[in-house]
Coordinates of C-alpha atoms and ligand atoms in Angstrom, one line a residue:
X1 CA 0.0 0.0 0.0
X2 CA 1.3 3.4 -1.0
X3 CA 0.2 6.8 0.2
X4 CA 1.3 10.3 -1.0
X5 CA 1.0 13.2 1.3
X6 CA 2.8 16.5 2.1
X7 CA 6.6 16.1 2.8
X8 CA 6.7 17.9 6.1
X9 CA 10.2 17.1 7.5
X10 CA 13.1 15.5 5.6
X11 CA 14.5 12.1 6.2
X12 CA 13.7 8.5 5.8
X13 CA 12.4 6.2 8.5
X14 CA 11.6 2.5 8.6
X15 CA 9.7 1.1 11.5
X16 CA 6.5 -0.3 13.0
X17 CA 3.4 1.8 13.3
X18 CA 2.1 3.1 16.6
X19 CA -1.4 4.5 16.4
X20 CA -2.1 7.5 18.5
X21 CA -5.6 9.0 19.0
X22 CA -7.0 7.0 16.1
X23 CA -10.7 6.9 16.3
X24 CA -11.3 4.1 14.0
X25 CA -11.5 0.7 15.7
X26 CA -9.2 -1.8 14.2
X27 CA -6.6 -4.0 15.6
X28 CA -4.4 -6.8 14.3
X29 CA -5.6 -10.3 15.2
X30 CA -3.2 -12.4 17.2
X31 CA -4.0 -16.0 17.8
X32 CA -3.4 -17.2 21.4
X33 CA -1.7 -20.5 22.1
X34 CA -3.8 -21.8 25.0
X35 CA -7.0 -21.2 27.0
X36 CA -4.8 -20.1 29.9
X37 CA -3.5 -17.3 27.8
X38 CA -7.1 -16.5 26.9
X39 CA -8.0 -16.2 30.6
X40 CA -5.2 -13.8 31.0
X41 CA -6.5 -11.8 28.0
X42 CA -9.9 -11.6 29.7
X43 CA -8.3 -10.3 32.9
X44 CA -6.4 -7.7 30.8
X45 CA -9.7 -6.7 29.3
X46 CA -11.4 -6.3 32.7
X47 CA -8.5 -4.2 34.0
X48 CA -8.7 -2.0 30.9
X49 CA -12.5 -1.5 31.6
X50 CA -12.0 -0.5 35.2
X51 CA -9.1 1.8 34.2
X52 CA -11.3 3.5 31.5
X53 CA -14.1 3.8 34.1
X54 CA -11.7 5.5 36.4
X55 CA -10.7 8.0 33.6
X56 CA -14.3 8.7 32.7
X57 CA -15.3 9.3 36.3
X58 CA -12.4 11.7 36.6
X59 CA -13.5 13.6 33.5
X60 CA -17.1 13.6 34.8
X61 CA -16.0 15.1 38.1
X62 CA -14.5 18.0 36.2
X63 CA -17.8 18.7 34.5
X64 CA -19.8 19.4 37.6
X65 CA -21.7 22.4 36.0
X66 CA -22.0 21.0 32.5
X67 CA -25.0 18.9 32.8
X68 CA -25.0 17.7 29.2
X69 CA -21.4 16.7 29.6
X70 CA -22.1 14.7 32.7
X71 CA -25.0 13.0 31.0
X72 CA -22.9 12.0 28.1
X73 CA -20.2 10.6 30.4
X74 CA -22.8 8.7 32.4
X75 CA -24.0 7.2 29.1
X76 CA -20.5 6.3 28.2
X77 CA -20.0 4.7 31.6
X78 CA -23.2 2.7 31.1
X79 CA -22.0 1.5 27.7
X80 CA -18.7 0.6 29.1
X81 CA -20.2 -1.6 31.6
X82 CA -23.0 -3.0 29.4
X83 CA -23.1 -6.7 30.3
X84 CA -24.0 -7.8 26.8
X85 CA -21.0 -6.2 25.2
X86 CA -18.8 -7.4 28.0
X87 CA -20.0 -11.0 27.5
X88 CA -19.6 -10.7 23.8
X89 CA -16.0 -9.6 24.1
X90 CA -15.1 -12.3 26.6
X91 CA -16.7 -15.1 24.6
X92 CA -14.8 -13.9 21.5
X93 CA -11.5 -14.1 23.5
X94 CA -12.2 -17.5 25.0
X95 CA -13.9 -19.1 22.1
X96 CA -11.8 -17.8 19.3
X97 CA -8.5 -17.7 21.3
X98 CA -7.8 -14.1 20.1
X99 CA -6.2 -11.1 21.7
X100 CA -8.4 -8.7 23.7
X101 CA -7.8 -5.7 21.4
X102 CA -9.1 -7.7 18.4
X103 CA -12.1 -9.0 20.3
X104 CA -13.0 -5.5 21.5
X105 CA -12.7 -4.0 18.1
X106 CA -14.8 -6.6 16.4
X107 CA -17.5 -6.6 19.2
X108 CA -17.7 -2.8 19.2
X109 CA -17.9 -2.7 15.4
X110 CA -20.8 -5.2 15.6
X111 CA -22.6 -2.9 18.0
X112 CA -21.9 0.2 15.9
X113 CA -23.3 -1.7 12.8
X114 CA -26.5 -2.4 14.7
X115 CA -26.9 1.3 15.9
X116 CA -26.2 2.6 12.5
X117 CA -29.3 1.0 11.0
X118 CA -31.7 2.1 13.7
X119 CA -34.6 4.3 12.7
X120 CA -34.4 6.5 15.7
X121 CA -31.9 9.3 14.9
X122 CA -31.0 9.7 18.6
X123 CA -29.9 6.1 18.8
X124 CA -28.1 6.4 15.4
X125 CA -26.0 9.3 16.8
X126 CA -24.9 7.2 19.7
X127 CA -22.6 5.3 17.3
X128 CA -20.0 7.9 18.1
X129 CA -20.3 7.2 21.8
X130 CA -19.9 3.5 21.2
X131 CA -16.8 4.1 19.1
X132 CA -15.4 6.5 21.8
X133 CA -15.8 3.9 24.5
X134 CA -14.3 1.1 22.3
X135 CA -11.4 3.3 21.4
X136 CA -10.6 4.1 25.0
X137 CA -10.6 0.5 26.0
X138 CA -8.4 -0.4 23.1
X139 CA -6.1 2.4 23.9
X140 CA -5.7 1.1 27.4
X141 CA -5.0 -2.4 26.1
X142 CA -2.5 -1.4 23.5
X143 CA -1.0 1.5 25.4
X144 CA -1.7 3.9 22.6
X145 CA -2.5 6.7 24.8
X146 CA -0.5 9.9 24.7
X147 CA 1.3 9.5 28.0
X148 CA 2.5 6.0 27.1
X149 CA 4.8 7.4 24.5
X150 CA 7.3 7.8 27.4
X151 CA 7.1 4.1 28.1
X152 CA 7.7 2.8 24.7
X153 CA 10.1 -0.1 24.5
X154 CA 11.4 0.5 21.1
X155 CA 11.3 3.4 18.6
X156 CA 8.1 3.6 16.5
X157 CA 6.5 5.5 13.6
X158 CA 3.7 7.5 15.1
X159 CA 0.4 7.5 13.2
X160 CA -2.2 10.0 14.1
X161 CA -5.1 11.9 12.7
X162 CA -3.4 15.1 13.8
X163 CA -0.8 16.2 16.4
X164 CA -1.0 19.4 18.3
X165 CA 2.1 21.5 18.4
X166 CA 2.5 20.8 22.1
X167 CA 2.4 17.1 21.5
X168 CA 4.9 17.3 18.7
X169 CA 7.2 19.3 20.9
X170 CA 7.2 16.5 23.4
X171 CA 8.3 13.9 20.9
X172 CA 11.7 12.5 21.4
X173 CA 13.7 11.9 18.1
X174 CA 15.2 8.7 19.4
X175 CA 11.8 7.3 20.3
X176 CA 9.8 8.5 17.4
X177 CA 11.3 7.5 14.1
X178 CA 8.9 9.5 12.1
X179 CA 5.3 10.6 12.2
X180 CA 2.5 10.5 9.6
X181 CA -0.8 12.2 10.0
X182 CA -4.1 12.6 8.2
X183 CA -4.3 16.3 8.7
X184 CA -1.7 19.0 8.5
X185 CA 0.2 21.0 5.9
X186 CA 3.7 22.2 5.0
X187 CA 3.7 25.3 7.1
X188 CA 1.8 24.2 10.2
X189 CA 3.4 24.5 13.5
X190 CA 3.6 20.8 13.8
X191 CA 5.6 20.6 10.6
X192 CA 7.9 23.3 11.6
X193 CA 8.6 21.6 14.9
X194 CA 9.2 18.3 13.3
X195 CA 11.9 19.8 11.2
X196 CA 13.4 21.5 14.2
X197 CA 13.5 18.2 16.0
X198 CA 14.8 16.3 12.9
X199 CA 12.0 13.9 12.9
X200 CA 10.9 12.8 9.4
X201 CA 7.2 13.5 8.8
X202 CA 4.6 13.2 6.1
X203 CA 1.3 15.0 6.8
X204 CA -2.0 15.7 5.0
X205 CA -2.4 12.0 4.2
X206 CA -6.2 12.3 4.7
X207 CA -7.2 8.8 5.5
X208 CA -4.1 6.9 6.3
X209 CA -5.2 6.2 9.9
X210 CA -8.0 4.1 8.6
X211 CA -5.7 2.0 6.5
X212 CA -2.9 1.3 9.0
X213 CA -3.0 -1.3 11.7
X214 CA -0.8 -1.2 14.7
X215 CA 2.6 -2.9 14.1
X216 CA 2.3 -2.6 10.3
X217 CA 5.8 -1.9 8.9
X218 CA 6.0 1.6 7.5
X219 CA 8.5 3.3 5.3
X220 CA 8.2 7.0 5.7
X221 CA 9.9 9.1 3.1
X222 CA 9.7 12.6 4.4
X223 CA 11.6 13.9 1.4
X224 CA 8.9 13.1 -1.1
X225 CA 5.9 12.7 1.2
X226 CA 5.5 9.0 0.6
X227 CA 4.4 6.3 3.0
X228 CA 4.7 2.6 2.1
X229 CA 2.7 0.2 4.3
X230 CA 4.1 -3.3 4.7
X231 CA 6.7 -2.9 2.0
X232 CA 8.1 -5.6 -0.2
X233 CA 11.7 -6.9 0.2
X234 CA 12.6 -4.8 -2.8
X235 CA 11.2 -1.7 -1.4
X236 CA 12.8 -2.3 2.0
X237 CA 16.2 -2.8 0.5
X238 CA 15.8 0.2 -1.7
X239 CA 14.8 2.5 1.1
X240 CA 17.4 1.2 3.4
X241 CA 19.9 2.3 0.8
X242 CA 18.2 5.7 0.4
X243 CA 18.2 6.2 4.2
X244 CA 21.9 5.4 4.4
X245 CA 22.6 7.8 1.6
X246 CA 20.6 10.5 3.3
X247 CA 22.4 10.1 6.6
X248 CA 25.8 10.1 4.9
X249 CA 24.9 13.2 2.9
X250 CA 23.8 15.0 6.0
X251 CA 27.1 14.4 7.7
X252 CA 28.9 15.4 4.6
X253 CA 27.3 18.8 4.4
X254 CA 29.6 19.7 7.3
X255 CA 32.7 19.2 5.2
X256 CA 31.5 20.5 1.9
X257 CA 33.8 22.1 -0.5
X258 CA 32.7 24.3 -3.4
X259 CA 36.0 24.3 -5.2
X260 CA 36.2 22.8 -8.8
X261 CA 38.1 19.5 -9.4
X262 CA 41.6 20.4 -10.7
X263 CA 44.6 18.1 -11.2
X264 CA 47.9 18.9 -9.5
X265 CA 49.1 20.3 -12.8
X266 CA 46.1 22.6 -13.1
X267 CA 43.8 20.7 -15.5
X268 CA 40.1 21.0 -14.8
X269 CA 38.3 17.7 -14.6
X270 CA 34.5 17.6 -15.0
X271 CA 33.2 16.0 -11.8
X272 CA 29.4 15.3 -11.8
X273 CA 27.1 13.5 -9.5
X274 CA 24.9 10.4 -9.8
X275 CA 21.5 10.9 -8.1
X276 CA 18.5 8.8 -7.6
X277 CA 16.2 11.2 -5.8
X278 CA 15.5 14.8 -6.6
X279 CA 16.3 16.1 -3.1
X280 CA 20.0 15.1 -3.6
X281 CA 20.4 18.2 -5.9
X282 CA 20.8 20.4 -2.9
X283 CA 23.8 18.5 -1.7
X284 CA 25.2 18.2 -5.2
X285 CA 25.1 21.9 -5.5
X286 CA 26.7 22.5 -2.1
X287 CA 29.5 20.1 -3.0
X288 CA 30.3 22.1 -6.1
X289 CA 29.6 19.3 -8.6
X290 CA 29.7 20.3 -12.3
X291 CA 26.4 18.7 -13.0
X292 CA 24.3 15.6 -12.8
X293 CA 26.1 12.9 -14.8
X294 CA 23.4 10.3 -14.1
X295 CA 19.9 10.8 -12.9
X296 CA 18.5 7.3 -12.3
X297 CA 14.7 7.5 -12.7
X298 CA 13.6 4.1 -11.6
X299 CA 12.3 5.4 -8.3
X300 CA 9.5 7.1 -10.2
X301 CA 8.0 3.7 -10.8
X302 CA 7.7 3.2 -7.1
X303 CA 5.7 6.3 -6.5
X304 CA 3.3 5.9 -9.4
X305 CA 1.1 3.1 -8.2
X306 CA -1.5 3.6 -10.9
X307 CA 0.7 3.6 -13.9
X308 CA 2.7 6.2 -15.6
X309 CA 1.8 9.9 -15.0
X310 CA 3.4 12.5 -17.1
X311 CA 3.0 15.2 -14.5
X312 CA 4.8 13.2 -11.8
X313 CA 7.8 12.8 -14.2
X314 CA 7.6 16.4 -15.3
X315 CA 7.5 18.0 -11.8
X316 CA 10.6 16.1 -10.8
X317 CA 12.7 16.7 -14.0
X318 CA 11.6 20.3 -14.0
X319 CA 12.7 20.8 -10.3
X320 CA 16.1 19.1 -10.8
X321 CA 16.8 21.0 -14.1
X322 CA 15.9 24.4 -12.6
X323 CA 17.9 23.9 -9.4
X324 CA 21.0 22.7 -11.3
X325 CA 20.8 25.4 -14.0
X326 CA 23.0 26.2 -15.9
X327 CA 24.9 23.0 -15.0
X328 CA 23.9 19.9 -17.2
X329 CA 21.6 17.2 -16.0
X330 CA 21.7 13.8 -17.7
X331 CA 18.4 12.1 -17.2
X332 CA 18.6 8.4 -17.9
X333 CA 15.3 6.8 -19.1
X334 CA 13.9 3.9 -17.1
X335 CA 16.4 1.1 -16.5
X336 CA 13.9 -1.3 -15.0
X337 CA 14.5 -5.1 -14.9
X338 CA 17.8 -6.9 -14.2
X339 CA 18.3 -6.3 -10.5
X340 CA 16.1 -3.2 -10.4
X341 CA 12.4 -3.1 -9.5
X342 CA 11.2 -6.2 -11.1
X343 CA 8.1 -6.2 -8.9
X344 CA 6.5 -3.3 -10.8
X345 CA 6.9 -4.9 -14.2
X346 CA 4.1 -7.5 -14.2
X347 CA 6.2 -9.7 -16.3
X348 CA 6.9 -13.4 -16.0
X349 CA 9.9 -14.5 -13.9
X350 CA 13.0 -15.0 -16.0
X351 CA 15.8 -17.5 -15.7
X352 CA 18.4 -14.8 -16.6
X353 CA 16.9 -11.4 -15.7
X354 CA 20.2 -9.6 -16.5
X355 CA 20.0 -11.0 -20.0
X356 CA 16.3 -10.5 -20.3
X357 CA 13.5 -8.0 -20.4
X358 CA 15.1 -4.8 -19.1
X359 CA 15.7 -1.1 -19.7
X360 CA 15.0 0.1 -23.3
X361 CA 14.0 -3.3 -24.3
X362 CA 10.9 -2.7 -22.1
X363 CA 10.6 0.8 -23.3
X364 CA 10.5 -0.2 -27.0
X365 CA 8.1 -3.0 -26.2
X366 CA 5.7 -0.5 -24.5
X367 CA 6.2 2.6 -26.6
X368 CA 3.0 4.2 -25.4
X369 CA 4.1 4.1 -21.8
X370 CA 7.6 5.0 -22.6
X371 CA 6.6 8.1 -24.5
X372 CA 5.1 9.5 -21.3
X373 CA 8.6 9.7 -19.8
X374 CA 10.1 11.0 -23.0
X375 CA 7.5 13.7 -23.2
X376 CA 8.1 14.8 -19.6
X377 CA 11.8 15.0 -20.2
X378 CA 11.3 17.0 -23.3
X379 CA 9.0 19.4 -21.6
X380 CA 11.5 20.0 -18.8
X381 CA 14.2 20.5 -21.4
X382 CA 13.1 24.1 -21.9
X383 CA 15.5 24.9 -19.1
X384 CA 18.3 24.2 -21.7
X385 CA 20.5 22.0 -19.5
X386 CA 18.8 18.6 -19.8
X387 CA 20.5 15.7 -21.7
X388 CA 18.8 12.5 -22.3
X389 CA 20.5 9.1 -22.0
X390 CA 19.3 5.6 -23.0
X391 CA 20.6 2.7 -20.9
X392 CA 21.5 -0.8 -22.1
X393 CA 21.5 -0.1 -25.8
X394 CA 23.1 -3.2 -27.5
X395 CA 21.7 -3.0 -31.1
X396 CA 21.9 -0.2 -33.6
X397 CA 18.3 -0.8 -34.6
X398 CA 17.2 -0.2 -31.0
X399 CA 18.9 3.2 -31.1
X400 CA 17.3 4.1 -34.4
X401 CA 13.9 3.1 -33.0
X402 CA 14.5 5.1 -29.8
X403 CA 15.5 8.2 -31.8
X404 CA 12.4 7.7 -34.0
X405 CA 10.2 7.5 -31.0
X406 CA 11.8 10.6 -29.6
X407 CA 11.1 12.4 -32.9
X408 CA 7.5 11.3 -32.8
X409 CA 7.1 12.7 -29.3
X410 CA 8.7 15.9 -30.4
X411 CA 6.2 16.2 -33.2
X412 CA 3.4 15.7 -30.8
X413 CA 4.7 18.4 -28.6
X414 CA 5.0 20.7 -31.6
X415 CA 1.4 20.0 -32.6
X416 CA 0.4 20.8 -29.0
X417 CA 2.5 23.9 -29.1
X418 CA 4.5 22.8 -26.1
X419 CA 8.0 24.2 -25.9
X420 CA 11.1 22.0 -25.6
X421 CA 14.9 22.1 -26.3
X422 CA 15.3 21.0 -29.9
X423 CA 19.0 20.7 -29.4
X424 CA 18.9 18.5 -26.3
X425 CA 21.8 16.1 -26.4
X426 CA 20.9 12.5 -26.6
X427 CA 23.5 9.9 -25.4
X428 CA 23.8 6.2 -24.7
X429 CA 25.3 4.2 -22.0
X430 CA 28.0 1.8 -22.9
X431 CA 27.3 -1.2 -20.6
X432 CA 28.0 -4.3 -22.7
X433 CA 30.9 -5.6 -24.8
X434 CA 28.6 -5.5 -27.8
X435 CA 28.2 -1.8 -27.5
X436 CA 31.9 -1.3 -27.2
X437 CA 32.7 -3.5 -30.2
X438 CA 30.0 -2.0 -32.4
X439 CA 30.3 1.5 -31.0
X440 CA 31.4 3.0 -34.3
X441 CA 28.1 1.9 -35.8
X442 CA 26.1 3.5 -33.0
X443 CA 28.0 6.8 -32.6
X444 CA 26.2 8.5 -35.6
X445 CA 23.0 8.3 -33.5
X446 CA 24.5 9.5 -30.2
X447 CA 25.8 12.9 -29.1
X448 CA 27.7 11.5 -26.2
X449 CA 28.5 8.3 -24.4
X450 CA 28.6 7.4 -20.7
X451 CA 30.3 4.2 -19.6
X452 CA 28.4 2.2 -17.1
X453 CA 31.2 0.2 -15.6
X454 CA 28.9 -1.6 -13.2
X455 CA 27.2 -3.5 -16.0
X456 CA 30.2 -3.4 -18.4
X457 CA 32.2 -5.3 -15.8
X458 CA 29.4 -7.8 -15.1
X459 CA 28.8 -8.5 -18.8
X460 CA 32.4 -8.6 -19.8
X461 CA 33.5 -10.9 -17.1
X462 CA 30.3 -12.9 -16.9
X463 CA 30.0 -12.2 -13.2
X464 CA 26.7 -11.3 -11.7
X465 CA 27.3 -8.0 -10.0
X466 CA 25.0 -8.9 -7.1
X467 CA 26.2 -12.4 -6.4
X468 CA 28.5 -12.5 -3.3
X469 CA 29.7 -16.0 -4.2
X470 CA 31.5 -14.6 -7.3
X471 CA 32.2 -11.2 -5.9
X472 CA 36.0 -11.9 -5.9
X473 CA 35.8 -12.2 -9.7
X474 CA 34.0 -8.9 -10.1
X475 CA 36.7 -6.4 -10.9
X476 CA 36.5 -3.2 -12.9
X477 CA 40.3 -3.1 -12.9
X478 CA 40.4 -6.3 -15.0
X479 CA 42.4 -5.7 -18.2
X480 CA 39.4 -6.6 -20.3
X481 CA 37.4 -3.7 -18.8
X482 CA 40.2 -1.2 -18.9
X483 CA 40.9 -2.0 -22.5
X484 CA 37.3 -1.4 -23.4
X485 CA 37.3 1.9 -21.6
X486 CA 40.4 2.9 -23.6
X487 CA 38.8 1.8 -26.9
X488 CA 35.6 3.7 -26.2
X489 CA 37.4 7.0 -25.3
X490 CA 39.6 6.8 -28.3
X491 CA 36.7 6.1 -30.7
X492 CA 34.5 8.8 -29.2
X493 CA 37.2 11.4 -29.4
X494 CA 38.0 10.5 -33.0
X495 CA 34.3 11.2 -33.8
X496 CA 34.2 14.4 -31.8
X497 CA 31.9 13.0 -29.1
X498 CA 32.5 13.4 -25.4
X499 CA 32.6 10.5 -23.0
X500 CA 31.9 10.1 -19.3
X501 CA 32.1 7.3 -16.8
X502 CA 29.1 7.0 -14.4
X503 CA 29.6 3.5 -13.0
X504 CA 30.9 3.2 -9.4
X505 CA 34.4 2.8 -10.7
X506 CA 34.4 6.6 -11.3
X507 CA 34.0 7.0 -7.5
X508 CA 36.8 4.6 -6.6
X509 CA 39.8 6.8 -5.7
X510 CA 42.3 4.3 -7.2
X511 CA 40.4 4.3 -10.5
X512 CA 40.4 8.0 -10.8
X513 CA 44.0 8.5 -12.0
X514 CA 43.4 5.7 -14.6
X515 CA 40.2 7.3 -16.0
X516 CA 41.9 10.7 -16.2
X517 CA 44.8 9.0 -17.9
X518 CA 42.5 7.4 -20.5
X519 CA 41.2 10.8 -21.3
X520 CA 37.6 10.4 -19.9
X521 CA 35.9 13.8 -20.1
X522 CA 33.6 13.5 -17.2
X523 CA 33.5 11.4 -14.0
X524 CA 30.1 11.0 -12.4
X525 CA 30.0 9.7 -8.8
X526 CA 27.7 9.3 -5.9
X527 CA 27.4 12.7 -4.2
X528 CA 29.0 11.4 -1.0
X529 CA 32.1 10.5 -2.9
X530 CA 32.6 13.9 -4.5
X531 CA 35.0 15.2 -1.8
X532 CA 37.2 12.0 -1.9
X533 CA 37.3 12.0 -5.7
X534 CA 38.1 15.7 -5.8
X535 CA 40.9 15.2 -3.4
X536 CA 42.3 12.4 -5.6
X537 CA 42.1 14.5 -8.7
X538 CA 44.1 17.1 -6.9
X539 CA 47.1 14.8 -6.2
X540 CA 47.5 13.5 -9.7
X541 CA 49.3 15.1 -12.6
X542 CA 47.8 14.4 -16.1
X543 CA 51.2 13.2 -17.2
X544 CA 51.5 10.6 -14.5
X545 CA 47.9 9.6 -15.0
X546 CA 48.5 8.9 -18.7
X547 CA 51.5 6.9 -17.9
X548 CA 49.6 4.8 -15.3
X549 CA 46.7 4.2 -17.8
X550 CA 49.1 3.0 -20.4
X551 CA 50.9 0.7 -18.1
X552 CA 47.5 -0.7 -16.8
X553 CA 46.7 -1.9 -20.3
X554 CA 49.6 -4.3 -20.2
X555 CA 49.3 -5.3 -16.6
X556 CA 48.1 -8.9 -16.1
X557 CA 45.8 -8.5 -13.2
X558 CA 43.4 -6.1 -11.6
X559 CA 45.4 -6.4 -8.4
X560 CA 48.5 -5.5 -10.2
X561 CA 46.8 -2.4 -11.6
X562 CA 45.7 -1.3 -8.2
X563 CA 49.2 -1.8 -6.8
X564 CA 50.5 0.4 -9.6
X565 CA 48.2 3.3 -8.7
X566 CA 48.5 2.7 -5.0
X567 CA 52.3 3.1 -5.1
X568 CA 51.9 6.4 -6.9
X569 CA 49.3 8.0 -4.6
X570 CA 50.5 6.7 -1.3
X571 CA 51.8 9.6 0.8
X572 CA 49.8 12.1 -1.3
X573 CA 46.3 10.8 -0.5
X574 CA 44.7 10.1 2.9
X575 CA 45.5 6.5 3.8
X576 CA 42.1 5.9 5.4
X577 CA 40.5 6.3 2.0
X578 CA 42.7 3.5 0.7
X579 CA 42.0 1.0 3.3
X580 CA 44.1 -2.1 3.0
X581 CA 41.1 -4.4 2.6
X582 CA 39.4 -2.1 0.3
X583 CA 42.0 -1.2 -2.2
X584 CA 42.9 -4.7 -3.1
X585 CA 39.4 -5.9 -4.0
X586 CA 36.1 -4.8 -5.6
X587 CA 35.1 -2.7 -8.5
Ligands
LIG1 C1 26.3 1.0 -14.6 O1 25.8 0.0 -15.1 O2 27.5 1.3 -14.4 C2 25.4 2.1 -14.2 C3 25.8 3.3 -13.9 O3 24.0 1.8 -14.2 P1 23.3 1.0 -13.0 O4 24.3 0.9 -11.9 O5 22.2 1.9 -12.7 O6 22.9 -0.2 -13.7
LIG2 MG1 23.8 -0.2 -15.7

């Protein structure tokens, strides 16, 4: 289940739901193991009833002069002690071996249903009183009252219809991972307080309290205003990554550096950032990156539950482009499939997903759907700094069809009199040996190239990039990969096309001198790596880099290549970033 609300306070939280002040009666069913346990549940129920009675009597005492108020409370007290309801709850617990909260919620809903169909409007209106009593009992049982927040055993995601500013002020960040509410807006006091406390929050979700059950697992994305209820493994993994990234980025803000990336001998190197989420732009700008070298757009699939929506795409591309202006932003079209977001595809399981239905193969198979993304990218291109990039292109005819489709979408925009950048650069990713070998045939259809070393390594070495059992064989410093990079750069430059590297190799400090040496025009790395990479660029001369790159092409092993670079940078570059265990392995 996915909900979209107002992003009130930045951050990502993953945790179980804790319902506060939620009027609707629902509670997760828990089966008990024995009738002894059921007896204990009945006791718990009876204690809850007397505790609520005590509360109601206290409230009634404060209403001495308010006769109607006292009458209402007396009625509530009557309901609370109604023997029929009590018996009903107890027999549900004992007969069905279920927890007390569940028994109360079902019994009370049964009573409410009966009241609702009564002809007498007075009785019909008593539904609210029944619900009130039921809620109070359940709150006692589950401990979802306000003051129990202090007694929480573990951090939770707070779910409420609304929170008063004073309640929000009392929330402790360590205890409350995030909060989500039905009501509220971006500028409410509650929102402002949440930000001040650093608690991620999504508000204005309208009816989320009726959809969430206690202990449901929630992902709260306070950056985009998304709440995912009981996420899939895919989603959990994805958001765990995003959360890590966010925390890292927050820390990094403290040591940001706006200086451009320049080699020791004064040569300026284009250093761009890879982003997956629009909010990262802020950090990218603060770190002084030269642009976005790869904007992965797959996350858009996650937030569009009911199929593709042009406006969702457009808003995000438009925001990123305008915030980065005039620096370039390379938007990569959907790269679904393989290891990414298979769940959204509705396609049959495949024996070899990495060799299967993925990226532009899907786009070309579903041109109608794909055009929505292309149209949104084109619309946002009016800013003049957007570049479009197609992933996983392996066949020239694919590239021709992709360009034809793009032209068709352009024609439609022209017919609708919608502006776009007619000179928008269109590039391709080089991610397979086929693309490297046949690149001369593809370049006439591409304005630039970006090497995706993650996939290029996987496909060149026939090593699944996500399989830990073969991780020791996965090596972007393998001569086969390095030689392909060298070939691509030479070919592109001979044709007057620029070439970047956006795979994670570009963010590996030891690979940086090599890539500079091969003549790569742009390095695009995860934002958090920008300071490290910038530092590495600063300790290398272009001459030494070229020499190392040349030597690397005739070095037998990846380890040998690393040792080569390591011996050059040692003493110039912080040791901690070249950790012994790290520098010898991995891509
Ligand atoms: C790559 O393959 O190197 C790349 C940048 O794309 P992704 O990691 O998104 O597959
Ligand atoms: Mg890739």
